[in-house]
Coordinates of C-alpha atoms and ligand atoms in Angstrom, one line a residue:
M32 CA 0.2 -2.9 26.7
Q33 CA -2.2 -4.5 24.2
L34 CA -1.2 -3.9 20.6
R35 CA -4.2 -3.5 18.3
L36 CA -3.8 -3.6 14.5
Y37 CA -6.3 -3.0 11.7
D38 CA -6.7 -6.2 9.7
T39 CA -7.8 -5.6 6.1
L40 CA -9.3 -9.1 6.0
A41 CA -11.5 -8.7 9.1
R42 CA -12.0 -5.0 8.3
E43 CA -11.5 -4.0 11.9
K44 CA -8.8 -3.4 14.5
R45 CA -7.9 -6.6 16.3
P46 CA -5.9 -7.4 19.3
F47 CA -2.5 -8.7 18.2
T48 CA -1.4 -12.0 19.7
P49 CA 1.6 -13.6 18.1
L50 CA 1.1 -17.3 17.1
D51 CA 4.5 -17.9 18.7
P52 CA 5.3 -15.3 21.3
E53 CA 9.0 -16.3 21.1
N54 CA 9.1 -15.4 17.4
V55 CA 6.8 -12.7 16.0
R56 CA 6.8 -13.1 12.2
M57 CA 6.1 -10.4 9.6
Y58 CA 6.4 -10.4 5.8
V59 CA 6.2 -7.2 3.7
C60 CA 6.3 -7.1 -0.1
G61 CA 9.5 -5.4 -1.2
P62 CA 10.7 -3.6 -4.3
T63 CA 10.9 -4.7 -7.8
V64 CA 14.5 -3.7 -8.6
Y65 CA 14.8 -1.9 -11.9
D66 CA 14.9 1.8 -11.0
F67 CA 15.3 4.3 -8.2
A68 CA 12.5 4.0 -5.6
H69 CA 10.1 6.9 -5.5
I70 CA 8.8 8.6 -2.3
G71 CA 5.6 6.5 -2.5
N72 CA 7.7 3.3 -2.2
A73 CA 9.2 4.8 0.9
R74 CA 5.9 4.8 2.7
P75 CA 5.5 1.0 3.3
V76 CA 9.3 0.9 4.1
I77 CA 9.0 3.5 6.8
V78 CA 5.6 2.4 8.2
F79 CA 6.6 -1.2 8.6
D80 CA 10.0 -0.1 10.0
V81 CA 8.1 1.7 12.8
L82 CA 6.0 -1.5 13.4
F83 CA 9.2 -3.6 13.4
R84 CA 10.7 -1.3 16.0
L85 CA 7.6 -1.4 18.1
L86 CA 7.4 -5.2 18.0
R87 CA 11.1 -5.4 19.0
H88 CA 10.4 -3.1 21.9
L89 CA 7.3 -5.1 23.0
Y90 CA 8.7 -8.7 22.4
G91 CA 12.5 -8.2 22.4
A92 CA 14.8 -7.5 19.5
D93 CA 15.7 -11.2 19.1
H94 CA 12.1 -12.3 19.0
V95 CA 10.9 -10.6 15.8
T96 CA 11.6 -11.9 12.3
Y97 CA 10.9 -9.4 9.5
V98 CA 11.1 -10.6 5.9
R99 CA 11.0 -8.1 3.0
N100 CA 11.6 -9.7 -0.4
I101 CA 13.4 -8.3 -3.4
T102 CA 11.6 -9.1 -6.7
D103 CA 14.4 -9.7 -9.2
V104 CA 12.4 -11.4 -12.0
D105 CA 10.0 -9.1 -13.9
D106 CA 9.4 -7.8 -17.4
K107 CA 10.3 -4.3 -16.3
I108 CA 13.7 -5.6 -15.2
N109 CA 14.2 -7.4 -18.5
D110 CA 13.3 -4.3 -20.5
R111 CA 15.6 -2.1 -18.5
A112 CA 18.5 -4.5 -18.9
A113 CA 18.1 -4.7 -22.6
R114 CA 17.9 -0.9 -22.9
D115 CA 20.8 -0.1 -20.6
F116 CA 23.2 -2.9 -21.5
P117 CA 22.5 -3.8 -25.2
G118 CA 25.9 -5.3 -25.6
L119 CA 25.7 -7.8 -22.8
P120 CA 23.9 -11.2 -22.8
L121 CA 20.5 -10.6 -21.2
N122 CA 21.2 -12.6 -18.0
Q123 CA 24.3 -10.7 -17.3
A124 CA 22.6 -7.3 -18.0
I125 CA 19.8 -8.3 -15.7
R126 CA 22.2 -9.1 -12.9
K127 CA 23.8 -5.6 -13.3
V128 CA 20.4 -3.9 -13.2
T129 CA 19.2 -5.8 -10.2
E130 CA 22.5 -5.5 -8.2
V131 CA 22.8 -1.7 -8.8
T132 CA 19.2 -1.0 -8.0
E133 CA 19.2 -3.1 -4.9
K134 CA 22.3 -1.2 -3.7
Q135 CA 20.6 2.1 -4.4
F136 CA 17.5 1.0 -2.6
H137 CA 19.5 0.1 0.5
E138 CA 21.4 3.4 0.5
D139 CA 18.1 5.3 0.2
V140 CA 16.1 3.5 2.9
D141 CA 19.1 3.4 5.3
A142 CA 19.2 7.2 5.0
L143 CA 15.5 7.2 6.0
G144 CA 16.5 5.7 9.3
C145 CA 15.0 2.3 8.5
L146 CA 16.5 -0.9 10.1
R147 CA 17.4 -3.7 7.7
P148 CA 14.8 -6.5 7.8
T149 CA 16.0 -9.8 9.3
V150 CA 16.0 -11.4 5.9
E151 CA 15.8 -10.0 2.4
P152 CA 15.2 -12.9 0.1
R153 CA 15.7 -12.5 -3.6
A154 CA 12.9 -14.2 -5.6
T155 CA 15.2 -16.0 -8.1
E156 CA 16.8 -18.0 -5.2
Y157 CA 13.5 -19.6 -4.3
I158 CA 12.5 -21.2 -7.6
V159 CA 12.6 -24.7 -6.1
E160 CA 10.1 -23.7 -3.4
M161 CA 7.8 -22.1 -5.9
R162 CA 7.9 -25.3 -8.0
T163 CA 7.0 -27.3 -4.9
L164 CA 4.1 -25.1 -4.1
I165 CA 2.8 -25.2 -7.7
E166 CA 3.0 -29.0 -7.8
K167 CA 1.1 -29.2 -4.5
L168 CA -1.6 -26.9 -6.0
V169 CA -1.9 -29.0 -9.1
A170 CA -2.1 -32.2 -7.0
G171 CA -4.8 -30.7 -4.8
G172 CA -6.9 -29.8 -7.8
F173 CA -6.5 -26.0 -7.4
A174 CA -4.3 -25.5 -10.4
Y175 CA -3.9 -27.0 -13.9
V176 CA -1.3 -27.1 -16.7
A177 CA -2.3 -25.6 -20.1
E178 CA 0.0 -24.7 -23.0
D179 CA 3.1 -24.7 -20.8
H180 CA 1.4 -22.4 -18.3
V181 CA 0.2 -23.4 -14.8
L182 CA -2.9 -21.6 -13.8
F183 CA -4.6 -21.2 -10.4
S184 CA -8.4 -21.6 -10.4
P185 CA -10.2 -19.4 -7.9
Q186 CA -13.4 -21.3 -8.8
A187 CA -11.9 -24.6 -7.7
M188 CA -10.8 -23.0 -4.5
N189 CA -14.3 -21.7 -3.7
A190 CA -15.9 -25.0 -4.8
A191 CA -13.7 -27.0 -2.3
N192 CA -15.7 -27.8 0.8
S193 CA -13.1 -27.3 3.5
V194 CA -11.4 -24.9 5.9
L195 CA -10.2 -22.7 3.1
P196 CA -11.1 -19.0 3.1
R197 CA -13.3 -17.7 0.3
Y198 CA -11.4 -16.3 -2.7
G199 CA -12.2 -12.6 -2.8
A200 CA -12.5 -12.3 1.0
L201 CA -9.4 -10.0 1.4
A202 CA -10.4 -7.6 -1.4
N203 CA -14.1 -7.9 -0.3
R204 CA -15.3 -8.9 -3.8
S205 CA -17.4 -11.9 -4.8
L206 CA -16.1 -14.2 -7.5
D207 CA -19.3 -13.6 -9.5
E208 CA -18.5 -9.9 -9.6
M209 CA -15.0 -10.6 -10.7
I210 CA -16.2 -12.9 -13.5
A211 CA -18.7 -10.3 -14.6
G212 CA -16.0 -7.7 -14.6
A213 CA -13.4 -9.8 -16.3
R214 CA -12.2 -8.6 -19.7
V215 CA -13.7 -10.5 -22.7
D216 CA -10.4 -11.2 -24.5
V217 CA -9.3 -13.8 -22.0
A218 CA -6.1 -15.8 -22.8
P219 CA -7.1 -19.0 -24.7
Y220 CA -5.2 -21.2 -22.2
K221 CA -7.4 -20.1 -19.3
R222 CA -10.4 -22.2 -18.4
D223 CA -12.0 -19.2 -16.6
A224 CA -11.4 -15.5 -16.9
T225 CA -10.5 -15.2 -13.2
D226 CA -7.7 -17.9 -13.4
F227 CA -4.3 -16.4 -12.7
V228 CA -0.7 -17.5 -13.7
L229 CA 1.5 -19.5 -11.4
W230 CA 4.1 -20.3 -14.0
K231 CA 4.5 -19.3 -17.6
P232 CA 6.9 -20.0 -20.6
A233 CA 9.9 -17.7 -20.9
K234 CA 10.5 -15.8 -24.1
P235 CA 13.7 -16.7 -25.9
G236 CA 16.8 -15.2 -24.2
E237 CA 14.9 -14.4 -21.0
P238 CA 15.9 -16.0 -17.7
S239 CA 14.2 -19.4 -17.3
W240 CA 14.2 -22.3 -14.9
P241 CA 13.1 -26.0 -15.1
S242 CA 9.3 -26.0 -15.0
P243 CA 7.0 -27.9 -12.6
S244 CA 6.2 -31.4 -13.6
G245 CA 4.0 -31.7 -16.7
I246 CA 5.9 -29.0 -18.6
K247 CA 8.9 -30.0 -20.6
T248 CA 10.3 -26.6 -21.6
E249 CA 11.8 -24.1 -19.1
G250 CA 9.7 -21.3 -17.8
R251 CA 9.5 -18.5 -15.2
P252 CA 7.2 -17.9 -12.2
G253 CA 4.3 -15.6 -11.9
W254 CA 4.7 -12.7 -9.5
H255 CA 2.3 -13.8 -6.8
I256 CA 3.8 -17.3 -6.2
E257 CA 7.2 -15.7 -5.4
C258 CA 5.9 -14.1 -2.1
S259 CA 4.0 -17.3 -1.1
A260 CA 7.3 -19.2 -1.5
M261 CA 9.6 -16.8 0.3
A262 CA 7.1 -16.3 3.2
W263 CA 6.8 -20.1 3.6
K264 CA 10.5 -20.7 3.5
H265 CA 11.3 -18.0 6.1
L266 CA 8.2 -17.8 8.2
G267 CA 6.4 -21.1 7.8
E268 CA 2.9 -22.0 6.6
Q269 CA 1.2 -19.4 8.8
F270 CA 2.7 -16.3 10.4
D271 CA 1.5 -13.1 12.1
I272 CA 1.6 -10.0 9.9
H273 CA 1.6 -9.5 6.1
G274 CA 2.0 -6.0 4.8
G275 CA 2.3 -3.8 1.8
G276 CA 0.7 -0.8 0.0
I277 CA -3.1 -0.7 -0.5
D278 CA -2.6 -1.3 -4.2
L279 CA -1.4 -4.8 -3.4
V280 CA -4.6 -6.0 -1.8
F281 CA -5.9 -7.1 -5.2
P282 CA -4.8 -9.1 -7.0
H283 CA -1.4 -9.7 -5.4
H284 CA -2.3 -10.4 -1.8
E285 CA -5.6 -12.1 -2.6
N286 CA -3.7 -14.5 -4.8
E287 CA -0.8 -15.0 -2.3
L288 CA -3.4 -15.9 0.3
A289 CA -5.2 -18.3 -2.1
Q290 CA -2.0 -20.0 -3.1
S291 CA -0.7 -20.5 0.4
C292 CA -4.0 -21.6 2.0
C293 CA -4.7 -24.1 -0.8
A294 CA -1.2 -25.5 -0.8
F295 CA -1.3 -26.1 3.0
H296 CA -5.0 -26.7 3.4
S297 CA -5.2 -24.0 6.0
G298 CA -7.7 -21.3 6.8
R299 CA -5.2 -18.5 6.9
M300 CA -1.8 -17.3 5.6
A301 CA -1.2 -14.3 7.9
N302 CA -3.1 -13.6 11.0
I303 CA -3.3 -9.9 10.2
W304 CA -3.1 -8.1 6.8
M305 CA -2.0 -4.5 6.9
H306 CA -2.0 -2.0 4.1
N307 CA -0.7 1.5 3.9
G308 CA -2.6 4.2 2.0
F309 CA -1.3 5.9 -1.1
L310 CA 1.0 8.9 -1.4
Q311 CA 0.3 11.7 -3.8
V312 CA 2.4 14.8 -4.5
E313 CA 1.2 18.3 -4.1
G314 CA -2.4 17.2 -4.5
D315 CA -1.8 15.0 -7.6
K316 CA -1.3 11.3 -8.3
M317 CA 2.4 10.9 -8.8
S318 CA 3.3 10.1 -12.3
K319 CA 6.1 10.6 -14.8
S320 CA 3.8 12.3 -17.3
L321 CA 2.7 14.9 -14.8
G322 CA 6.3 15.6 -14.0
N323 CA 5.7 15.3 -10.2
F324 CA 7.4 11.9 -9.9
V325 CA 10.0 12.2 -7.1
T326 CA 12.6 9.6 -6.1
I327 CA 13.9 9.2 -2.6
R328 CA 17.3 9.9 -4.0
E329 CA 16.3 13.4 -5.3
L330 CA 14.7 14.4 -2.0
L331 CA 17.7 13.3 -0.1
K332 CA 19.8 15.9 -2.0
D333 CA 17.6 18.6 -0.4
W334 CA 16.5 17.1 2.9
P335 CA 18.0 15.0 5.6
G336 CA 16.4 11.5 5.7
E337 CA 14.9 12.1 9.1
V338 CA 12.9 15.0 7.7
L339 CA 11.4 12.7 5.1
R340 CA 10.8 10.1 7.9
L341 CA 9.0 12.5 10.2
N342 CA 7.0 14.0 7.3
M343 CA 5.8 10.5 6.4
L344 CA 4.7 9.7 10.0
K345 CA 2.6 12.8 10.5
T346 CA -0.2 11.1 8.6
H347 CA -1.8 7.9 9.8
Y348 CA -0.5 5.1 7.7
R349 CA -3.9 4.0 6.4
S350 CA -4.9 7.5 5.2
P351 CA -3.8 8.9 1.9
I352 CA -0.9 11.3 2.3
D353 CA -0.3 14.5 0.3
W354 CA 3.4 15.0 0.0
T355 CA 4.3 18.7 -0.1
V356 CA 7.4 21.0 0.2
K357 CA 5.5 22.9 2.9
G358 CA 5.1 19.7 5.0
M359 CA 8.9 19.0 4.6
E360 CA 9.7 22.5 5.7
E361 CA 7.6 22.1 8.9
S362 CA 9.1 18.7 9.6
A363 CA 12.6 20.2 9.2
K364 CA 11.8 22.9 11.7
T365 CA 10.4 20.4 14.2
L366 CA 13.5 18.3 13.9
D367 CA 15.8 21.3 14.3
D368 CA 14.1 22.0 17.6
W369 CA 14.2 18.4 18.7
Y370 CA 17.9 18.0 17.9
A371 CA 18.8 21.2 19.7
L372 CA 16.9 20.0 22.8
A373 CA 17.6 16.3 22.9
A374 CA 20.4 15.1 20.7
D375 CA 22.9 14.9 23.5
A376 CA 20.6 13.3 26.1
N377 CA 21.5 9.7 27.0
G378 CA 19.8 6.8 28.8
G379 CA 16.1 6.9 29.8
E380 CA 13.1 4.9 28.7
P381 CA 10.7 5.7 25.9
S382 CA 7.5 7.4 27.0
Q383 CA 4.5 5.3 27.7
A384 CA 2.3 7.8 25.9
V385 CA 4.3 7.2 22.7
I386 CA 4.1 3.4 23.0
E387 CA 0.4 3.7 23.7
A388 CA -0.2 5.7 20.6
L389 CA 1.7 3.2 18.5
C390 CA -0.1 0.3 20.1
D391 CA -3.4 1.9 18.8
D392 CA -2.9 0.7 15.2
L393 CA 0.3 2.7 14.8
N394 CA -1.4 6.1 15.5
T395 CA 1.7 8.1 14.5
A396 CA -0.3 11.4 14.4
Q397 CA -1.2 10.9 18.1
M398 CA 2.4 9.8 18.8
I399 CA 3.7 13.1 17.3
T400 CA 1.2 15.0 19.5
S401 CA 2.7 13.1 22.5
L402 CA 6.2 14.0 21.3
H403 CA 5.3 17.7 21.3
G404 CA 4.1 17.4 24.8
L405 CA 7.3 15.6 25.8
R406 CA 9.3 18.2 24.1
N407 CA 7.7 20.9 26.3
A408 CA 8.3 18.9 29.4
A409 CA 11.9 18.2 28.3
S410 CA 12.7 21.9 28.1
E411 CA 12.0 21.9 31.9
G412 CA 13.8 18.9 33.4
E413 CA 16.6 16.5 32.7
L414 CA 14.5 13.4 33.4
N415 CA 12.0 14.5 30.9
R416 CA 14.8 15.2 28.4
T417 CA 16.1 11.6 28.5
E418 CA 12.6 10.2 28.2
F419 CA 12.0 12.5 25.1
A420 CA 15.3 11.5 23.6
A421 CA 14.7 7.7 24.2
S422 CA 11.3 8.0 22.6
L423 CA 12.9 9.7 19.5
H424 CA 15.6 7.0 19.3
L425 CA 13.0 4.2 19.5
L426 CA 11.3 5.8 16.5
G427 CA 14.5 6.0 14.4
F428 CA 15.2 9.7 15.0
L429 CA 18.3 11.5 16.5
S430 CA 20.7 9.1 14.8
E431 CA 23.2 12.0 14.5
T432 CA 24.8 14.4 16.8
V433 CA 23.7 18.1 16.7
A434 CA 26.9 19.0 14.8
E435 CA 26.3 16.2 12.2
W436 CA 22.7 17.2 11.9
K437 CA 23.6 20.9 11.2
Q438 CA 26.3 19.8 8.7
R439 CA 23.8 17.6 6.9
K440 CA 21.3 20.3 6.6
Q441 CA 24.0 22.6 5.3
Q442 CA 25.1 20.1 2.7
A443 CA 21.5 19.5 1.7
S444 CA 21.1 23.2 1.1
G445 CA 24.3 23.5 -0.8
I446 CA 26.0 25.8 1.7
D447 CA 29.7 25.6 2.2
A448 CA 30.1 25.7 6.0
K449 CA 33.8 26.4 5.9
R450 CA 33.3 29.5 3.8
V451 CA 30.5 30.6 6.2
D452 CA 32.8 30.2 9.2
S453 CA 35.7 32.1 7.5
L454 CA 33.3 35.0 6.5
I455 CA 32.1 35.1 10.1
A456 CA 35.7 35.3 11.4
D457 CA 36.4 38.2 9.0
R458 CA 33.3 39.9 10.2
T459 CA 34.3 39.4 13.9
A460 CA 37.7 40.9 13.1
A461 CA 36.0 43.9 11.3
R462 CA 33.8 44.5 14.3
A463 CA 36.8 44.3 16.7
R464 CA 38.4 47.1 14.7
K465 CA 35.1 49.0 14.5
D466 CA 34.9 48.7 10.7
F467 CA 31.1 48.5 10.7
K468 CA 30.8 49.2 7.1
E469 CA 32.8 46.0 6.3
S470 CA 31.0 43.9 9.0
D471 CA 27.6 44.9 7.6
R472 CA 28.8 44.1 4.1
I473 CA 29.8 40.6 5.2
R474 CA 26.5 40.1 7.0
D475 CA 24.6 41.1 3.8
E476 CA 26.8 38.7 1.8
L477 CA 25.9 35.9 4.2
A478 CA 22.2 36.8 4.1
A479 CA 22.3 36.6 0.3
M480 CA 23.6 33.0 0.8
G481 CA 20.6 32.3 3.0
I482 CA 22.4 32.5 6.3
V483 CA 21.0 34.2 9.3
L484 CA 23.5 35.3 12.0
K485 CA 22.8 35.5 15.7
D486 CA 25.2 37.6 17.8
G487 CA 25.6 36.9 21.5
K488 CA 28.2 36.7 24.2
D489 CA 29.9 33.7 25.8
A490 CA 30.3 33.1 29.5
D491 CA 33.3 35.4 29.7
G492 CA 31.5 38.3 27.9
N493 CA 33.3 37.8 24.6
P494 CA 31.2 38.3 21.5
T495 CA 30.1 35.2 19.7
T496 CA 28.3 34.6 16.4
T497 CA 26.3 31.5 15.5
W498 CA 24.4 31.0 12.3
E499 CA 21.6 29.0 10.8
I500 CA 20.0 28.6 7.5
A501 CA 17.0 30.8 6.7
R502 CA 14.1 28.7 5.5
Ligands
AMP829 P1 6.1 -1.6 -6.4 O1 7.6 -1.5 -6.6 O2 5.3 -0.7 -7.3 O3 5.6 -3.0 -6.4 O4 5.9 -1.0 -5.0 C1 6.6 -1.4 -3.8 C2 5.8 -1.0 -2.6 O5 5.5 0.4 -2.6 C3 4.4 -1.7 -2.5 O6 4.2 -2.0 -1.2 C4 3.5 -0.7 -3.0 O7 2.2 -0.8 -2.5 C5 4.1 0.6 -2.5 N1 3.7 1.8 -3.2 C6 3.9 2.1 -4.6 N2 3.4 3.3 -4.9 C7 3.0 3.9 -3.8 C8 2.4 5.2 -3.4 N3 2.2 6.1 -4.4 N4 2.0 5.4 -2.2 C9 2.2 4.5 -1.2 N5 2.7 3.2 -1.4 C10 3.1 2.9 -2.7
ZN830 ZN1 4.3 -9.9 -2.3

C-alpha cells in the first residue's frame, strides 16, 4: 500500500519512498527537560508513535530508526536548577533536574502507550559534532565569529549559487519579509538582523564546553544546532522524515534545515517535514496564567493512558485539537466497549481499512470510523474479532487485560474495588435472607460512591452481581 504524507516544505501530500528501503529514518524534536510535560507535548509524541508503528508494520520492525532527542541544555533548565537546588553547584543541580524530568517524561509517555524511540540522544553528549558542523559552516562562508559568538548568515546561504534550498522555503517566508519584520534592537555582534546563533558564550557558573576554533573562551551551543548534530550522527546527512509541532517550523526547523544543508552542500535535510497542529484546552490556549495548563501526569491520575491516546487520535494530526473532559469521557466509553469485546482475542492480522486510513497521511479520524465498523462486525464473528483486536494492538491499544483495565479505571476514579466487592457480598447475603431493606441500603451506599450494579444469573441459575462506574 502506498503511504502518502503531507510535506510542510512541498505543501502537499507526497508519496513516501524511503531513501534506503532497508532503513527508514525519522527524527522528531523531543522535550526540553525541566518540568512535567503538558498534554500539548503529548501530541507529537503520540502522533509520531503512530507513524513509527505504521512504518514498522510496512517495512518491518528492524528496518525503522526513530530518533527523538532530549534537550538538556537550556536557560529554562538552568533557572529551574538554581531555584530548586540552591545549595548545589549549578552543574550538579542541572543534572538532577534533567535526570528527574527525563524519568518523569518516560513514565508519562510509556503510560500513553508509546513505544520508546530507537535512540534518544541527549544534546550535551554531541558537543563535538556540533563543533564540527559549526566549523564546516564557518569554512564554507555561511557563518562567522563575532564577539565570542558564532552566527549563521541566511543572506550568505541565499547568495550562494548552488544546490542549496532557499532560506525561508520551509516557513514559506521570503528573507526580505523577515528583514523587514526583524526587531530594530538587533544584537550588536550580528551583521544582519536575520542572523541566528550557532554558539554563544556561557555565563559564569553555567555549563560550558570548548568553543569552535576562533574562540578562546568556553561557550555553549544554540538550540538549533543541537538537532542538526544529533540527526546527522544517528541518521546521516539526509534522512526520510523530520517531525515536530507546528510551532517548530520557524525558526527551529528552518534553521536546522539551513545548517544541515549548508554544512553538507546538499539540497535537503529530510525528505518529508511533518508538523502536528496545536492543542488547546476547553476552547482556550493552554497557559499557566489562564489556569488551564494540564500536565500528562495530572490527567493520568483521572484517566487511563489509552483514553488520552484515543482522545488525541480522534482529530487529524494537522488540525488544531480542542481538549475537553467531554471528549475524554466519550473516549473512555469507547474503550470500555472495545476492551469488553476484544481484549481476550488473540492472533489475527490488522485490518486493511485501518492501514489504508493511516497510509492517507495518518488519517486517524477515518481510522477510528473503520474501527467502529470493525467493532460491529466483531460482535458477530470470531474472525472479525481477532482482526479488530490485532488492529487495536497495532495502534497501541489493548495493552492490558479486561481485569487490569477495569482495575485501572477504578484506581483512576479513586474507587476501592475491595470495598465494593465486600459490600456486594454483604448485599448478596442480605438478599439471600430476604432482608431487602438492608440490600437496598447497600445498593444506595454503592450508588453514592458512583457504582452501578447489574444483577443477573450465572449458567447454573445462581444470582450474580457485576458493577461498573457510573460516568
Ligand atoms: P517544547 O518542550 O515546548 O519544545 O515542546 C516539545 C514538543 O511539543 C514540540 O514538538 C512542540 O511543538 C510540541 N508542543 C508544545 N506545545 C504544544 C501544544 N499546545 N500542542 C501541540 N504540540 C505542542
Ligand atoms: Zn529540533
